[in-house]
C-alpha positions as a printed NumPy array, in Angstrom:
array([[-30.491, -77.328, -40.435],
       [-32.61 , -74.818, -41.745],
       [-30.3  , -72.501, -42.674],
       [-29.362, -68.817, -42.248],
       [-30.699, -67.197, -45.033],
       [-33.777, -68.984, -44.891],
       [-34.643, -68.27 , -41.309],
       [-33.826, -64.73 , -41.069],
       [-35.586, -64.721, -44.874],
       [-38.531, -66.567, -42.697],
       [-38.239, -63.992, -39.851],
       [-38.318, -60.958, -42.183],
       [-41.634, -61.868, -44.035],
       [-43.353, -62.843, -40.429],
       [-41.91 , -59.028, -38.884],
       [-43.384, -57.587, -42.179],
       [-46.614, -59.174, -41.658],
       [-47.085, -58.198, -38.006],
       [-46.648, -54.834, -39.609],
       [-48.995, -54.853, -42.089],
       [-51.47 , -56.587, -39.791],
       [-51.797, -52.858, -37.624],
       [-52.848, -50.119, -41.082],
       [-55.622, -49.435, -42.722],
       [-55.146, -50.672, -46.133],
       [-54.612, -54.466, -44.701],
       [-58.054, -53.547, -43.217],
       [-59.675, -52.462, -45.445],
       [-58.435, -54.69 , -48.399],
       [-59.113, -57.625, -45.179],
       [-63.064, -56.017, -44.924],
       [-63.509, -56.334, -48.665],
       [-61.972, -60.034, -49.503],
       [-60.801, -62.23 , -46.42 ],
       [-60.939, -66.098, -46.658],
       [-62.243, -65.226, -50.207],
       [-59.531, -66.788, -51.462],
       [-56.409, -67.646, -51.364],
       [-52.986, -67.513, -54.465],
       [-50.104, -70.305, -52.87 ],
       [-46.894, -69.563, -55.973],
       [-44.294, -72.36 , -55.934],
       [-40.991, -72.2  , -58.349],
       [-39.838, -75.17 , -58.455],
       [-41.685, -78.476, -57.646],
       [-39.277, -81.529, -57.288],
       [-39.575, -84.799, -56.938],
       [-36.503, -84.185, -53.598],
       [-35.553, -81.195, -52.908],
       [-32.84 , -82.025, -50.745],
       [-31.127, -82.461, -54.941],
       [-31.583, -78.72 , -55.434],
       [-29.702, -78.161, -52.179],
       [-33.231, -77.031, -50.18 ],
       [-33.511, -73.985, -53.021],
       [-36.629, -72.148, -50.687],
       [-38.317, -71.699, -54.158],
       [-38.232, -75.283, -55.14 ],
       [-41.003, -77.958, -52.845],
       [-41.556, -81.787, -53.367],
       [-44.473, -82.614, -55.493],
       [-45.705, -84.413, -51.961],
       [-45.94 , -80.612, -50.91 ],
       [-47.584, -80.142, -54.039],
       [-49.954, -83.053, -53.789],
       [-50.936, -82.996, -50.24 ],
       [-51.68 , -79.048, -50.419],
       [-54.009, -80.364, -53.164],
       [-55.954, -83.185, -50.58 ],
       [-55.651, -79.852, -48.039],
       [-58.068, -77.896, -50.561],
       [-60.017, -80.558, -52.028],
       [-60.516, -81.788, -48.078],
       [-61.577, -78.289, -46.501],
       [-63.863, -77.68 , -49.569],
       [-61.734, -75.298, -50.396],
       [-62.88 , -75.164, -54.542],
       [-59.071, -74.354, -56.299],
       [-59.855, -72.358, -59.758],
       [-57.716, -70.921, -62.324],
       [-56.517, -67.228, -61.515],
       [-58.977, -65.717, -64.745],
       [-62.088, -67.641, -62.169],
       [-60.516, -66.169, -59.219],
       [-60.793, -62.279, -60.089],
       [-64.323, -63.611, -61.256],
       [-64.682, -64.367, -57.809],
       [-63.468, -61.363, -56.401],
       [-65.912, -59.333, -58.485],
       [-68.923, -61.046, -57.766],
       [-68.803, -62.884, -54.173],
       [-69.45 , -66.094, -55.549],
       [-69.646, -68.857, -52.506],
       [-66.755, -70.435, -50.699],
       [-62.831, -70.131, -50.571],
       [-60.887, -70.798, -52.931],
       [-56.537, -71.296, -54.165],
       [-55.211, -70.423, -57.821],
       [-51.788, -72.404, -57.265],
       [-48.93 , -70.059, -59.862],
       [-45.798, -70.711, -60.538],
       [-42.776, -68.71 , -60.965],
       [-40.787, -68.098, -64.093],
       [-41.65 , -71.582, -65.756],
       [-38.76 , -73.85 , -64.969],
       [-39.305, -77.094, -66.917],
       [-39.956, -78.506, -63.139],
       [-43.426, -76.779, -64.039],
       [-44.432, -79.363, -67.553],
       [-42.387, -82.457, -65.704],
       [-43.264, -81.685, -62.694],
       [-46.179, -79.634, -61.76 ],
       [-49.   , -80.857, -64.087],
       [-48.678, -84.185, -64.433],
       [-49.867, -83.336, -60.375],
       [-52.099, -80.946, -61.195],
       [-53.733, -82.86 , -64.464],
       [-53.835, -86.378, -61.751],
       [-56.23 , -83.968, -59.212],
       [-57.62 , -81.307, -62.204],
       [-56.728, -79.003, -60.71 ],
       [-56.002, -75.674, -62.918],
       [-52.419, -74.012, -62.795],
       [-51.557, -70.815, -63.793],
       [-47.658, -70.507, -65.256],
       [-45.927, -66.91 , -65.49 ],
       [-42.366, -67.148, -67.591],
       [-39.265, -65.343, -68.158],
       [-39.366, -64.023, -71.556],
       [-34.909, -63.773, -71.292],
       [-35.049, -67.441, -70.544],
       [-36.877, -68.88 , -73.277],
       [-35.008, -66.512, -75.952],
       [-31.663, -68.027, -73.504],
       [-30.963, -63.62 , -73.207],
       [-30.003, -65.053, -69.341],
       [-27.354, -67.662, -67.858],
       [-29.182, -69.595, -65.535],
       [-26.572, -69.583, -63.326],
       [-27.888, -71.162, -59.734],
       [-28.591, -73.857, -61.701],
       [-25.14 , -74.195, -62.772],
       [-24.143, -73.727, -59.678],
       [-26.126, -75.982, -57.493],
       [-24.715, -78.868, -60.488],
       [-21.473, -77.522, -59.315],
       [-22.004, -78.111, -55.978],
       [-23.301, -80.942, -56.138],
       [-20.096, -82.624, -58.305],
       [-17.174, -81.159, -56.369],
       [-15.899, -81.544, -53.045],
       [-14.25 , -77.731, -53.344],
       [-15.045, -75.229, -55.352],
       [-13.226, -71.77 , -55.752],
       [-14.895, -68.855, -57.196],
       [-11.605, -66.031, -57.773],
       [-13.507, -63.023, -57.625],
       [-14.824, -63.691, -54.017],
       [-11.639, -64.976, -53.218],
       [-13.196, -67.369, -52.027],
       [-12.841, -71.363, -50.738],
       [-15.578, -73.333, -49.653],
       [-15.614, -77.322, -48.766],
       [-17.962, -78.572, -50.328],
       [-18.081, -82.446, -49.098],
       [-20.932, -82.842, -46.957],
       [-24.867, -81.512, -47.715],
       [-24.64 , -79.454, -45.455],
       [-21.31 , -77.82 , -46.314],
       [-22.895, -77.592, -50.007],
       [-26.427, -76.237, -49.154],
       [-23.837, -73.217, -47.128],
       [-21.709, -72.978, -49.619],
       [-24.988, -72.789, -51.906],
       [-25.646, -69.628, -49.915],
       [-23.304, -67.766, -49.358],
       [-21.991, -68.078, -52.771],
       [-25.803, -66.332, -54.114],
       [-25.788, -63.649, -50.809],
       [-22.307, -62.055, -52.38 ],
       [-23.141, -62.311, -56.102],
       [-26.308, -60.971, -55.793],
       [-24.057, -57.999, -53.005],
       [-21.883, -57.933, -56.006],
       [-24.922, -57.194, -58.475],
       [-25.942, -54.308, -55.879],
       [-22.703, -52.917, -55.81 ],
       [-22.246, -52.084, -59.715]])
């Protein structure tokens, strides 16, 4: 079962896509660049997304391999971000794909890079300086570990106790606690 948060996000993206499909800007940009290329963005590539309680910012190593194989089978070039910009300027022939990874998670180096090297596919990693300098607390990773290791988790500040014995309960708790944290931060 897909968590409600992910379902809601997918519906919002679909609605936004539908709404922007009717705008003049999309028609103008589309007329110039439609079909030229795409940029795919992931945060993390992991062996099994279930290990991360199905956070929608991570996908499996199998998915990345499948995506690269599909692009190659379809005759789509996988290019660097700078090559993509050059190709758009020069209207170089053939469709292209750019692989990007946000925030510089460790698995970008340990999992994604070896896969991209295996296929000789360039990748771009955007790093978050606060993580590198250890100025940001990686609370969502700690939360996942807390939920995975316990059958019950209490969040006194939210006046909540979550039963987390099953995988589904852990995923649900992650969604609810994350939502509470985000709402709390936004209210400050």
